[in-house]
Structures are given as C-alpha cells and as structure tokens.
Short mmCIF file of C-alpha atoms in Angstrom, two decimals:
data_model
loop_
_atom_site.label_atom_id
_atom_site.label_comp_id
_atom_site.label_asym_id
_atom_site.label_seq_id
_atom_site.Cartn_x
_atom_site.Cartn_y
_atom_site.Cartn_z
CA MET R 156 30.54 -104.97 -0.17
CA SER R 157 30.14 -101.34 -1.12
CA ALA R 158 27.17 -100.05 -3.14
CA ARG R 159 28.01 -98.38 -6.43
CA ILE R 160 26.06 -95.37 -7.63
CA PRO R 161 25.69 -95.19 -11.43
CA VAL R 162 27.13 -92.08 -13.05
CA SER R 163 23.83 -91.58 -14.84
CA ALA R 164 22.07 -91.41 -11.44
CA ILE R 165 24.39 -88.58 -10.32
CA GLY R 166 23.57 -86.71 -13.49
CA ASP R 167 19.87 -87.21 -12.95
CA SER R 168 20.13 -85.94 -9.34
CA ALA R 169 22.02 -82.84 -10.40
CA ALA R 170 19.44 -82.15 -13.07
CA ASP R 171 16.67 -82.60 -10.48
CA LEU R 172 18.45 -80.18 -8.12
CA VAL R 173 18.83 -77.57 -10.84
CA ALA R 174 15.18 -78.04 -11.77
CA THR R 175 14.08 -77.28 -8.21
CA ILE R 176 15.80 -73.89 -8.17
CA ALA R 177 13.32 -71.07 -8.75
CA PHE R 178 14.80 -69.34 -11.77
CA LEU R 179 14.14 -65.68 -12.33
CA SER R 180 13.13 -64.23 -15.66
CA PRO R 181 16.09 -63.17 -17.85
CA GLU R 182 15.08 -59.51 -17.48
CA LEU R 183 14.76 -59.52 -13.68
CA ALA R 184 17.89 -61.62 -13.14
CA SER R 185 19.89 -59.37 -15.48
CA ARG R 186 18.68 -56.22 -13.74
CA ILE R 187 19.56 -57.59 -10.30
CA GLN R 188 22.93 -58.82 -11.57
CA PHE R 189 23.88 -55.48 -13.07
CA GLY R 190 22.54 -53.66 -10.01
CA TRP R 191 24.58 -55.84 -7.68
CA THR R 192 27.82 -55.52 -9.66
CA ILE R 193 27.52 -51.75 -9.95
CA THR R 194 26.69 -51.51 -6.24
CA VAL R 195 30.05 -53.08 -5.40
CA HIS R 196 31.95 -51.37 -8.20
CA ILE R 197 30.68 -47.90 -7.36
CA LEU R 198 32.07 -48.21 -3.82
CA PHE R 199 35.61 -48.49 -5.18
CA ALA R 200 35.09 -45.98 -7.98
CA SER R 201 33.82 -43.42 -5.47
CA LEU R 202 36.71 -44.21 -3.14
CA SER R 203 39.13 -43.23 -5.93
CA VAL R 204 37.22 -40.07 -6.85
CA GLY R 205 36.79 -38.90 -3.27
CA LEU R 206 40.23 -39.84 -1.98
CA ALA R 207 42.18 -38.36 -4.89
CA PRO R 208 41.85 -34.67 -3.79
CA PHE R 209 42.87 -35.61 -0.25
CA LEU R 210 45.99 -37.35 -1.58
CA VAL R 211 46.86 -34.30 -3.66
CA TYR R 212 46.58 -32.08 -0.58
CA VAL R 213 48.73 -34.18 1.75
CA THR R 214 51.31 -34.96 -0.95
CA VAL R 215 51.74 -31.33 -1.97
CA GLN R 216 51.92 -30.30 1.69
CA GLU R 217 54.52 -32.99 2.34
CA VAL R 218 56.68 -31.84 -0.57
CA ARG R 219 56.21 -28.15 0.24
CA THR R 220 56.84 -28.27 4.00
CA GLY R 221 58.68 -31.54 4.57
CA ASP R 222 56.31 -32.15 7.50
CA ARG R 223 56.23 -35.80 8.50
CA ARG R 224 52.55 -35.55 9.47
CA TYR R 225 51.60 -35.30 5.82
CA ALA R 226 54.02 -38.05 4.79
CA ARG R 227 52.42 -40.39 7.28
CA LEU R 228 48.89 -39.62 6.05
CA ARG R 229 50.00 -39.91 2.44
CA GLU R 230 51.60 -43.30 3.04
CA PHE R 231 48.51 -44.74 4.75
CA TRP R 232 45.86 -43.45 2.36
CA THR R 233 47.90 -44.13 -0.78
CA LYS R 234 47.93 -47.82 0.14
CA VAL R 235 44.15 -47.76 0.63
CA PHE R 236 43.76 -45.94 -2.70
CA GLY R 237 45.94 -48.52 -4.46
CA VAL R 238 43.95 -51.50 -3.21
CA GLY R 239 40.68 -49.71 -3.99
CA PHE R 240 41.91 -48.99 -7.53
CA VAL R 241 42.67 -52.68 -8.11
CA MET R 242 39.28 -53.69 -6.75
CA GLY R 243 37.55 -51.06 -8.86
CA THR R 244 39.24 -52.44 -11.97
CA VAL R 245 38.44 -56.05 -11.15
CA THR R 246 34.78 -55.33 -10.37
CA GLY R 247 34.34 -52.97 -13.31
CA ILE R 248 35.61 -55.11 -16.19
CA PRO R 249 32.75 -57.69 -16.05
CA MET R 250 30.20 -54.89 -16.42
CA GLY R 251 31.42 -54.21 -19.94
CA PHE R 252 30.88 -57.86 -20.86
CA MET R 253 27.34 -57.76 -19.41
CA PHE R 254 26.35 -55.32 -22.13
CA GLY R 255 26.94 -58.17 -24.56
CA THR R 256 25.82 -61.18 -22.52
CA ASN R 257 22.75 -59.78 -20.72
CA PHE R 258 21.83 -56.62 -22.62
CA GLY R 259 22.69 -57.47 -26.22
CA SER R 260 19.70 -55.63 -27.71
CA PHE R 261 20.67 -52.52 -25.74
CA SER R 262 24.20 -52.72 -27.18
CA THR R 263 22.86 -53.14 -30.70
CA THR R 264 20.54 -50.14 -30.39
CA VAL R 265 22.78 -47.57 -28.70
CA GLY R 266 26.27 -49.06 -28.99
CA GLU R 267 27.37 -46.40 -31.49
CA LEU R 268 26.70 -43.64 -28.98
CA LEU R 269 28.09 -45.35 -25.91
CA GLY R 270 31.16 -46.97 -27.43
CA GLY R 271 33.08 -43.73 -27.90
CA PRO R 272 32.82 -42.34 -24.34
CA LEU R 273 33.55 -45.72 -22.78
CA SER R 274 36.63 -46.11 -25.01
CA PHE R 275 37.79 -42.64 -23.96
CA GLU R 276 37.34 -43.67 -20.34
CA VAL R 277 39.70 -46.62 -20.75
CA LYS R 278 42.31 -45.14 -23.09
CA MET R 279 42.40 -41.63 -21.67
CA ALA R 280 41.48 -41.79 -17.99
CA PHE R 281 42.26 -45.30 -16.81
CA PHE R 282 45.81 -45.47 -18.18
CA LEU R 283 46.62 -41.97 -16.93
CA GLU R 284 45.45 -42.92 -13.45
CA ALA R 285 47.16 -46.34 -13.48
CA VAL R 286 50.58 -45.08 -14.61
CA SER R 287 50.56 -42.09 -12.25
CA LEU R 288 49.46 -44.29 -9.35
CA GLY R 289 52.52 -46.46 -9.91
CA VAL R 290 54.72 -43.40 -9.36
CA LEU R 291 52.72 -42.38 -6.30
CA LEU R 292 52.98 -45.84 -4.74
CA PHE R 293 56.61 -46.67 -5.48
CA GLY R 294 58.35 -43.49 -6.59
CA ARG R 295 58.86 -41.42 -3.44
CA GLU R 296 62.60 -42.10 -3.33
CA ARG R 297 63.02 -42.46 -7.09
CA VAL R 298 61.70 -39.22 -8.58
CA SER R 299 62.04 -35.55 -7.71
CA ASP R 300 59.71 -33.89 -5.23
CA ARG R 301 57.99 -31.88 -7.94
CA PHE R 302 57.43 -34.89 -10.16
CA TYR R 303 56.14 -36.84 -7.20
CA ALA R 304 53.66 -34.10 -6.34
CA LEU R 305 52.68 -33.95 -10.01
CA SER R 306 51.95 -37.70 -9.98
CA SER R 307 49.33 -37.18 -7.25
CA VAL R 308 47.67 -34.48 -9.36
CA LEU R 309 47.65 -36.76 -12.43
CA VAL R 310 46.11 -39.58 -10.40
CA ALA R 311 43.31 -37.20 -9.39
CA VAL R 312 42.86 -35.99 -12.97
CA GLY R 313 42.62 -39.61 -14.17
CA ALA R 314 40.06 -40.54 -11.49
CA TRP R 315 37.87 -37.53 -12.18
CA LEU R 316 38.22 -37.91 -15.95
CA SER R 317 37.11 -41.52 -15.66
CA ALA R 318 33.99 -40.42 -13.79
CA PHE R 319 33.45 -37.75 -16.47
CA TRP R 320 33.15 -40.24 -19.33
CA VAL R 321 31.11 -42.78 -17.35
CA LEU R 322 28.63 -40.09 -16.33
CA VAL R 323 28.47 -38.79 -19.89
CA VAL R 324 27.10 -42.21 -20.83
CA ASN R 325 24.74 -42.49 -17.88
CA SER R 326 23.39 -38.96 -18.11
CA TRP R 327 22.72 -39.45 -21.83
CA MET R 328 20.55 -42.44 -20.91
CA GLN R 329 18.58 -40.14 -18.59
CA THR R 330 18.16 -37.22 -21.02
CA PRO R 331 19.22 -38.41 -24.50
CA ARG R 332 20.22 -35.70 -27.00
CA GLY R 333 22.23 -35.45 -30.24
CA TYR R 334 21.00 -38.63 -31.95
CA GLU R 335 18.54 -39.96 -34.50
CA ILE R 336 16.89 -43.35 -34.85
CA VAL R 337 17.64 -45.07 -38.17
CA THR R 338 16.98 -48.56 -39.51
CA GLU R 339 20.00 -50.73 -40.31
CA GLY R 340 19.42 -54.29 -41.50
CA GLY R 341 15.86 -54.17 -40.26
CA THR R 342 16.93 -53.05 -36.75
CA SER R 343 16.34 -49.63 -35.24
CA VAL R 344 19.58 -48.11 -33.94
CA ALA R 345 20.51 -44.73 -32.49
CA ARG R 346 23.03 -42.81 -34.61
CA LEU R 347 25.12 -39.97 -33.20
CA THR R 348 24.36 -36.67 -34.96
CA ASP R 349 25.69 -34.06 -32.52
CA PRO R 350 28.48 -35.20 -30.13
CA VAL R 351 28.44 -31.95 -28.15
CA ALA R 352 24.70 -32.15 -27.53
CA ALA R 353 24.98 -35.84 -26.65
CA PHE R 354 27.99 -35.56 -24.32
CA LEU R 355 26.88 -32.35 -22.64
CA ASN R 356 23.24 -33.34 -22.35
CA PRO R 357 20.98 -31.52 -19.82
CA ARG R 358 21.48 -34.09 -17.04
CA PHE R 359 25.30 -34.28 -17.22
CA PRO R 360 26.32 -31.16 -15.20
CA TRP R 361 23.81 -31.95 -12.45
CA MET R 362 24.84 -35.56 -12.18
CA TYR R 363 28.59 -34.90 -12.37
CA VAL R 364 28.64 -32.25 -9.63
CA HIS R 365 26.30 -34.21 -7.37
CA MET R 366 28.16 -37.49 -7.78
CA GLN R 367 31.65 -36.06 -7.35
CA ASN R 368 30.62 -34.16 -4.24
CA ALA R 369 28.88 -37.26 -2.85
CA SER R 370 32.14 -39.19 -3.34
CA ILE R 371 34.08 -36.52 -1.45
CA ILE R 372 31.55 -36.62 1.40
CA ALA R 373 31.76 -40.43 1.59
CA VAL R 374 35.56 -40.44 1.71
CA THR R 375 35.66 -37.49 4.12
CA LEU R 376 33.50 -39.44 6.56
CA LEU R 377 35.77 -42.45 6.11
CA VAL R 378 38.87 -40.35 6.78
CA ALA R 379 37.15 -38.73 9.78
CA GLY R 380 36.12 -42.10 11.21
CA VAL R 381 39.58 -43.62 10.83
CA ALA R 382 41.23 -40.47 12.22
CA ALA R 383 38.83 -40.52 15.20
CA TYR R 384 39.83 -44.12 15.88
CA PHE R 385 43.55 -43.37 15.88
CA VAL R 386 43.12 -40.17 17.89
CA ARG R 387 41.24 -42.12 20.56
CA THR R 388 44.03 -44.69 20.40
CA ASN R 389 46.80 -42.13 20.78
CA ARG R 390 45.68 -38.55 21.40
CA GLU R 391 49.24 -37.30 20.87
CA SER R 392 49.32 -38.27 17.20
CA ASP R 393 49.72 -34.98 15.35
CA ALA R 394 49.18 -36.65 11.97
CA TRP R 395 45.74 -38.04 12.81
CA ARG R 396 44.71 -34.93 14.72
CA THR R 397 45.52 -32.99 11.55
CA ALA R 398 43.46 -35.40 9.44
CA LEU R 399 40.57 -35.13 11.90
CA ARG R 400 40.47 -31.32 11.84
CA LEU R 401 40.68 -31.26 8.05
CA ALA R 402 37.93 -33.87 7.66
CA VAL R 403 35.29 -32.21 9.86
CA VAL R 404 35.70 -28.83 8.13
CA VAL R 405 35.51 -30.40 4.65
CA LEU R 406 32.48 -32.42 5.78
CA LEU R 407 30.59 -29.30 6.83
CA VAL R 408 31.31 -27.45 3.59
CA THR R 409 30.61 -30.33 1.19
CA SER R 410 27.48 -31.66 2.96
CA ALA R 411 25.92 -28.17 3.14
CA PHE R 412 26.70 -27.64 -0.55
CA GLN R 413 25.14 -31.03 -1.36
CA ALA R 414 21.87 -30.01 0.29
CA VAL R 415 21.65 -26.78 -1.71
CA HIS R 416 22.68 -28.48 -4.95
CA GLY R 417 20.34 -31.41 -4.33
CA ASP R 418 17.37 -29.08 -3.99
CA ALA R 419 18.06 -27.54 -7.41
CA TYR R 420 18.81 -30.98 -8.88
CA GLY R 421 15.36 -32.13 -7.71
CA ARG R 422 13.69 -29.38 -9.76
CA HIS R 423 15.63 -30.49 -12.83
CA VAL R 424 14.45 -34.09 -12.28
CA ALA R 425 10.84 -32.87 -11.96
CA ASP R 426 11.19 -31.11 -15.33
CA THR R 427 12.90 -33.93 -17.25
CA GLN R 428 11.73 -37.13 -15.51
CA PRO R 429 8.42 -36.31 -13.77
CA HIS R 430 7.63 -39.99 -13.12
CA LYS R 431 10.88 -40.31 -11.12
CA PHE R 432 10.00 -37.21 -9.09
CA ALA R 433 6.53 -38.65 -8.39
CA ALA R 434 8.08 -41.95 -7.27
CA MET R 435 10.44 -40.08 -4.91
CA GLU R 436 7.34 -38.74 -3.10
CA ALA R 437 5.06 -41.77 -3.76
CA HIS R 438 2.69 -39.30 -5.39
CA TYR R 439 -0.01 -41.25 -7.28
CA GLU R 440 -2.81 -38.78 -8.04
CA THR R 441 -2.17 -35.63 -10.05
CA GLY R 442 -2.52 -32.47 -7.99
CA GLN R 443 -0.75 -30.47 -5.36
CA ALA R 444 1.93 -32.53 -3.59
CA ASP R 445 3.19 -32.41 -0.02
CA LEU R 446 6.81 -32.95 0.98
CA HIS R 447 7.18 -35.76 3.53
CA LEU R 448 10.04 -34.81 5.85
CA VAL R 449 9.51 -37.90 8.01
CA ALA R 450 7.72 -41.05 6.87
CA ILE R 451 7.20 -44.10 9.07
CA PRO R 452 5.21 -47.13 7.89
CA THR R 453 2.19 -47.94 10.05
CA ASP R 454 2.09 -51.60 8.97
CA PRO R 455 4.38 -53.99 7.04
CA GLU R 456 2.41 -53.49 3.82
CA ALA R 457 3.26 -49.77 3.86
CA ILE R 458 6.92 -50.63 3.38
CA THR R 459 6.24 -52.04 -0.06
CA ASP R 460 3.39 -49.63 -0.85
CA PRO R 461 4.33 -46.27 0.70
CA ARG R 462 1.18 -44.25 0.00
CA ALA R 463 0.59 -41.27 2.26
CA GLU R 464 -2.49 -42.80 3.87
CA ASN R 465 -0.41 -45.84 4.87
CA LEU R 466 2.30 -43.80 6.58
CA TYR R 467 2.79 -41.72 9.66
CA THR R 468 4.26 -38.57 8.15
CA ILE R 469 5.51 -35.17 9.14
CA SER R 470 4.97 -33.19 5.96
CA ILE R 471 5.13 -29.66 4.62
CA PRO R 472 1.85 -29.05 2.71
CA GLN R 473 2.37 -28.24 -1.00
CA ALA R 474 6.15 -28.13 -0.54
CA ALA R 475 6.75 -30.78 -3.23
CA SER R 476 4.70 -28.64 -5.65
CA PHE R 477 6.80 -25.64 -4.62
CA LEU R 478 10.07 -27.50 -5.26
CA ALA R 479 8.97 -29.07 -8.54
CA SER R 480 7.75 -25.78 -10.01
CA GLY R 481 10.51 -23.60 -8.64
CA GLY R 482 8.29 -21.50 -6.37
CA ASP R 483 4.57 -22.16 -6.98
CA PRO R 484 2.95 -24.08 -4.08
CA THR R 485 -0.28 -24.50 -6.06
CA ALA R 486 1.39 -26.17 -9.05
CA GLU R 487 0.12 -29.57 -10.07
CA VAL R 488 2.48 -32.53 -9.88
CA THR R 489 1.62 -35.37 -12.24
CA GLY R 490 0.80 -38.53 -10.30
CA LEU R 491 2.11 -42.00 -11.12
CA ASP R 492 -1.41 -43.15 -12.08
CA ASP R 493 -1.47 -40.73 -15.02
CA PHE R 494 1.64 -41.86 -16.89
CA GLU R 495 1.13 -44.02 -19.94
CA PHE R 496 3.88 -46.44 -18.97
CA GLU R 497 4.25 -48.53 -15.83
CA SER R 498 5.66 -46.99 -12.66
CA PRO R 499 9.18 -47.68 -11.39
CA PRO R 500 9.52 -49.75 -8.18
CA VAL R 501 8.09 -46.95 -6.01
CA ALA R 502 8.97 -48.38 -2.61
CA VAL R 503 12.69 -48.69 -3.42
CA VAL R 504 12.85 -45.15 -4.82
CA PHE R 505 10.76 -43.63 -2.00
CA TRP R 506 12.71 -45.16 0.90
CA SER R 507 16.11 -44.75 -0.80
CA PHE R 508 15.40 -41.06 -1.30
CA ARG R 509 14.37 -40.61 2.35
CA LEU R 510 17.45 -42.43 3.62
CA MET R 511 19.74 -40.36 1.38
CA VAL R 512 18.23 -37.04 2.48
CA GLY R 513 18.11 -38.03 6.15
CA LEU R 514 21.78 -39.04 6.12
CA GLY R 515 22.63 -35.79 4.35
CA PHE R 516 21.24 -33.74 7.23
CA TRP R 517 23.07 -35.98 9.71
CA PHE R 518 26.33 -35.22 7.89
CA ILE R 519 25.68 -31.49 8.12
CA ALA R 520 25.09 -31.84 11.87
CA LEU R 521 28.28 -33.87 12.29
CA GLY R 522 30.30 -31.32 10.32
CA ALA R 523 28.86 -28.37 12.27
CA TRP R 524 29.45 -30.07 15.63
CA GLY R 525 33.02 -31.00 14.73
CA THR R 526 33.85 -27.55 13.39
CA TYR R 527 32.49 -26.00 16.60
CA ARG R 528 34.69 -28.30 18.73
CA CYS R 529 37.60 -27.57 16.44
CA ARG R 530 37.22 -23.81 17.00
CA ARG R 531 37.07 -24.44 20.75
CA GLY R 532 40.31 -26.38 20.49
CA ASP R 533 39.06 -29.57 22.15
CA LEU R 534 38.09 -31.67 19.14
CA ALA R 535 40.51 -34.48 20.01
CA GLU R 536 39.12 -34.69 23.55
CA ALA R 537 35.44 -34.89 22.49
CA ASP R 538 35.18 -38.62 23.09
CA ARG R 539 31.48 -39.03 22.38
CA TYR R 540 31.81 -37.10 19.13
CA LEU R 541 34.78 -39.24 18.07
CA GLN R 542 32.71 -42.37 18.68
CA LEU R 543 29.92 -40.97 16.51
CA LEU R 544 32.41 -40.27 13.74
CA MET R 545 33.68 -43.85 13.92
CA ALA R 546 30.12 -45.21 13.74
CA SER R 547 29.31 -42.87 10.83
CA ALA R 548 32.38 -43.77 8.77
CA PRO R 549 30.51 -46.05 6.28
CA LEU R 550 27.34 -43.94 6.12
CA GLY R 551 28.63 -41.68 3.35
CA PHE R 552 28.82 -44.68 1.04
CA VAL R 553 25.31 -45.73 2.14
CA ALA R 554 23.98 -42.29 1.18
CA LEU R 555 25.84 -42.44 -2.13
CA LEU R 556 24.40 -45.85 -3.00
CA THR R 557 20.83 -44.92 -2.07
CA GLY R 558 21.14 -41.78 -4.20
CA TRP R 559 22.34 -43.95 -7.07
CA TYR R 560 19.34 -46.26 -6.61
CA VAL R 561 17.00 -43.27 -6.84
CA THR R 562 18.68 -42.24 -10.09
CA GLU R 563 18.79 -45.68 -11.72
CA ILE R 564 15.69 -47.45 -10.40
CA GLY R 565 13.65 -44.25 -10.61
CA ARG R 566 14.01 -44.08 -14.40
CA GLN R 567 12.49 -47.52 -14.93
CA PRO R 568 10.92 -48.88 -17.10
CA TRP R 569 13.38 -47.09 -19.38
CA LEU R 570 16.96 -48.07 -20.14
CA VAL R 571 17.21 -44.98 -22.31
CA GLN R 572 14.54 -42.45 -21.39
CA GLY R 573 11.76 -42.47 -24.00
CA VAL R 574 13.84 -44.54 -26.45
CA LEU R 575 14.36 -48.06 -25.15
CA ARG R 576 12.62 -49.94 -22.36
CA THR R 577 14.60 -52.26 -20.11
CA ALA R 578 12.60 -55.29 -21.23
CA GLU R 579 13.51 -54.47 -24.86
CA GLY R 580 17.23 -54.24 -24.10
CA VAL R 581 17.74 -57.76 -22.71
CA SER R 582 19.53 -60.29 -24.92
CA PRO R 583 16.83 -62.34 -26.71
CA SER R 584 18.82 -65.57 -26.50
CA LEU R 585 19.45 -65.32 -22.75
CA THR R 586 17.66 -68.04 -20.76
CA SER R 587 16.36 -67.91 -17.19
CA THR R 588 18.81 -70.62 -16.14
CA GLU R 589 21.82 -68.74 -17.53
CA ALA R 590 20.76 -65.42 -16.04
CA THR R 591 19.98 -66.83 -12.58
CA LEU R 592 23.11 -68.96 -12.25
CA THR R 593 25.42 -66.15 -13.35
CA LEU R 594 23.64 -63.85 -10.89
CA LEU R 595 24.44 -66.29 -8.07
CA GLY R 596 28.04 -66.49 -9.28
CA PHE R 597 28.44 -62.71 -9.24
CA VAL R 598 26.89 -62.40 -5.78
CA VAL R 599 29.31 -64.96 -4.31
CA GLY R 600 32.33 -63.67 -6.22
CA TYR R 601 31.82 -60.01 -5.36
CA LEU R 602 31.16 -60.79 -1.70
CA GLY R 603 34.54 -62.53 -1.71
CA LEU R 604 36.19 -59.45 -3.23
CA LEU R 605 34.58 -57.20 -0.61
CA ALA R 606 35.82 -59.47 2.16
CA ALA R 607 39.33 -59.48 0.69
CA PHE R 608 39.37 -55.68 0.52
CA LEU R 609 38.27 -55.34 4.14
CA LEU R 610 40.91 -57.84 5.31
CA VAL R 611 43.67 -55.93 3.51
CA CYS R 612 42.47 -52.63 5.00
CA LYS R 613 42.38 -54.22 8.47
CA ARG R 614 46.03 -55.11 7.98
CA PHE R 615 46.81 -51.47 7.14
CA VAL R 616 45.02 -50.37 10.31
CA ASP R 617 46.91 -52.93 12.42
CA GLU R 618 50.22 -51.68 11.00
CA GLU R 619 49.26 -48.11 11.81
CA ARG R 620 48.30 -49.12 15.35
CA ASP R 621 51.80 -50.50 15.75
CA ARG R 622 53.24 -47.20 14.50
CA CYS R 623 51.10 -45.42 17.09
CA GLY R 624 52.74 -47.54 19.75
CA VAL R 625 49.52 -49.29 20.73
CA GLY R 626 48.76 -52.98 20.85
CA ASP R 627 47.36 -55.74 22.94
CA ARG R 628 49.50 -56.34 25.98
CA ASP R 629 49.38 -59.17 28.48
CA ASP R 630 49.35 -57.93 32.05
CA ALA R 631 50.58 -59.78 35.04
CA ASP R 632 47.09 -61.02 35.83
CA GLY R 633 46.71 -62.45 32.34
CA THR R 634 44.25 -59.85 31.11
CA THR R 635 44.84 -57.61 28.13
CA ASP R 636 44.33 -53.94 27.55
CA GLU R 637 45.01 -51.50 24.75
CA ARG R 638 46.76 -48.60 26.45
CA PRO R 639 49.61 -46.80 24.70
CA ARG R 640 52.90 -48.46 25.52
CA GLU R 641 54.66 -45.28 24.68
CA VAL R 642 53.95 -42.10 22.90
CA ILE R 643 55.70 -42.13 19.59
CA ALA R 644 55.96 -38.80 17.89
CA ASP R 645 55.07 -38.51 14.24
CA ASP R 646 58.77 -38.18 13.43
#
C-alpha cells in the first residue's frame, strides 16, 4: 500500500523552501543582476567592435589581391563574428526590460533623455549591422567584389555606431549636461534642453576612445592567441602566420596608446568624479596622495579594506597628486572620508583598477616582444612566446571588464552623477523575492549562453584544425598524437 502525499503538503514544503532562501534587498539584487547581464553582454558587444576592423582589413585585402590567405581568415572570423552578434543581441535585449522591471524610478526620471539615443542605437546602428552582416556571411558568391567589401565596411560602421549611442547614454550618466529638472505630476524628471551638450558631454570622447581601443586590444589578443595555436599546429600555414604578424604589431601600437590615453583619462576623472579617483587609490584622508604601482594584501582583511597601512606596496610618493592635478606633486587629493555621500565599494574599484593597469603593461610587453621576433623573422618559431600568447588570449577581455567595473562601480552611489542615487532609481514595487529569483534565473541562463557560445567556437576551431591537416591519429601501438598528417597549403 503506497503512501499518498497531499497536494497541500507539497505546496507547504515549497513555500518553506522559498522561505529559507536568503533574499537580497531589491536594490542589491537589481544591481548585481544588471551588473551580471552587462558583464556577459559587453563581452559580445566588444567582440563585434574589436573584430569589425580586422574583418574590413582581411576582406578588402582578399578582394584587392585575390590572396587565399585573407579569404581563409575572413571565413573563420566572420563565423565567429556572426555567432557573437547573435549572442550580443540575445543578451542585450533583456537589459532594456530591466529599466522597467528593476529600475522603474530611474526610467521615469531620465527616460526622456535616454530614450532617444537608445532608439537611435536600434534603428540606425543595429539594423545597419544586421543587414550588412547577412551579406558578409552569405553573399560572397552572390554579390560583386566591391559590394562585398563594402558590406564589411558597413558592418564595422554599424558596430561602432552602436557603441557610439550606448556610450552617449552612459557618459551622460557620468557627467550629465544639457538638461533641467522639472516637476510633472508631482514627480521630478529630467528634461532635455540642449541635445548637443547632452550627447557630447565632457566624458563622452574619453570613454568612447578608451572603450573602442580596449575592444580592439581584447580582440587582437584573441586573434593572436588563436593564430599562435594554429601556427604551433602547422607552422607552414601562411594564413595564420599572417594573422599572427598582424596581431602582434597591432597589439603593440594599441596597448601603448591605451597607456598614454589612460593617463590623461585619469586626470579627467579626478576633475569630474573625484570620489571615483580616490577609490581607485583607496585614498581616505585628504592630502597628498601616492601612486601604488604594486599592492599586495598583508592579511585577508586587506582584500576588502585596501588601505595603504594594510598593504605591502611599491609606490611613487605624491605621484597620484601629480596625475590628478596635471603636474603638481604637492596638490591635495580629496579623501573618501571628506565626501558628503557614502563611498563606492572601494575594494572592488581599487583591485579592478590595479588588475586593469597591470594587464595593460603585460600587453605592451607582449606586443614589444612579438614585434621584435617579427623583425628578426623567427616569430613563428618562438614556441615559448606562442604559448604565452595562447594563455593571454582571454586577458584582453578581463582587462576590459575590470576597466568597466572601475567606471560603473566607481560612480556609486550615483546612477546619474549628482542627480539620482541608485537607491532612488529602483522600482518601488519590486520585492526582494522577485529581485533575487530573477537574479538567479539570469545567472543560470547567461551561463548557459556562454557555454553554448564556447561550444560553437570549439566547433569552428576543430573544423580549422581539419583544414590544417591535423587531427588525432591512432598509431600502431594504440596511442594518439597530433602531428600534421600532411602539409596543406592555404590554396
């Protein structure tokens, strides 16, 4: 005789299980949810921005010279671009809905200013990129050479235009201009008064140049890592040797430029968002500030509270004052203790900034080393260097994300600098249960999308390995190795 469990008991157990889950506050859960979704989305958005110029180069070279090396590179990276574009679209659409579900008060207050640029992004940039990408993916034998080359240029224009409008919105939130606060129906809202001042606000040129160049660096490292892998697999592959030489030279130029531009960008941040600059250096007391080149926590507590006395540091005395003021080492830097509003999460900003800068110098070293071996003519034979490139392939995206965390987390507690705090922008009707459960759903769902993307890219790599004439082979003794079966020219 089997025991029957009443339906009401199942409902009670589920309710008890839900009740035991530690729910986060609506504000914290919403911040983590948006941070997580944009972390995944920005990987694919940056892939499009950074890969687009490379596709233009190889496509134009293919059309101009008829060289099969460029056709082969174009075919491989266009497929990666296409999958990344789909993933970027899928991961980006829910973010628009979050403005309504999680940050309803934010939408009410500044929706008039943000709606226009975001609409331009969809109607102008997205459709241009999507239609042109269709030609680039499927039109090689269906359109003329010139039109095909033009499609690659239009894809790049669409990708960079999309970043333009998104960064117009984000930079306005950092340094808002061209608006006035009015009362409508008893609610304070921001009304657009000067579109030029709002769109071309002081932060926009800094952020746009820095972000676009960071995307190029990230993709260049990815191209270099993949090229290093295929060159080690088959050193006779002219296509991947070409990609490798191109990548290391571009890496040196763009990473060196990023260091110079980042230094000037830091001074702009010190002028416009001094609390963010103080958090980048964990500078609490107003006065002259040192620049910590190396910071190592001396105990676990120092990780979450990175004050100078808690760290082993290698610092340049008064260098942070010098950078913030544009040349005066005795200049005072306002400490976090002297701001009227609460500090941002200092530990996240401090360590993210150090990781970003440290990786930036590593990229310069990699680019310089590779360019030197390239000039010597033995780049493809530098096995240890090729292994380092393979290991460094994802680090460009790590640097890009940590830089983004410095930008976004460093401006807390503000959603819109000096206008709207994050706590004031959360939807008033949102409950802890709703916010926490949707956060869990987005974490699981986006992890699944990341896994799917990596599996598809692995398939592309396997197909290219077959084209290189390399694959697992059973020997007579039953073991396997991965030596080239034959050297296949790049047609």
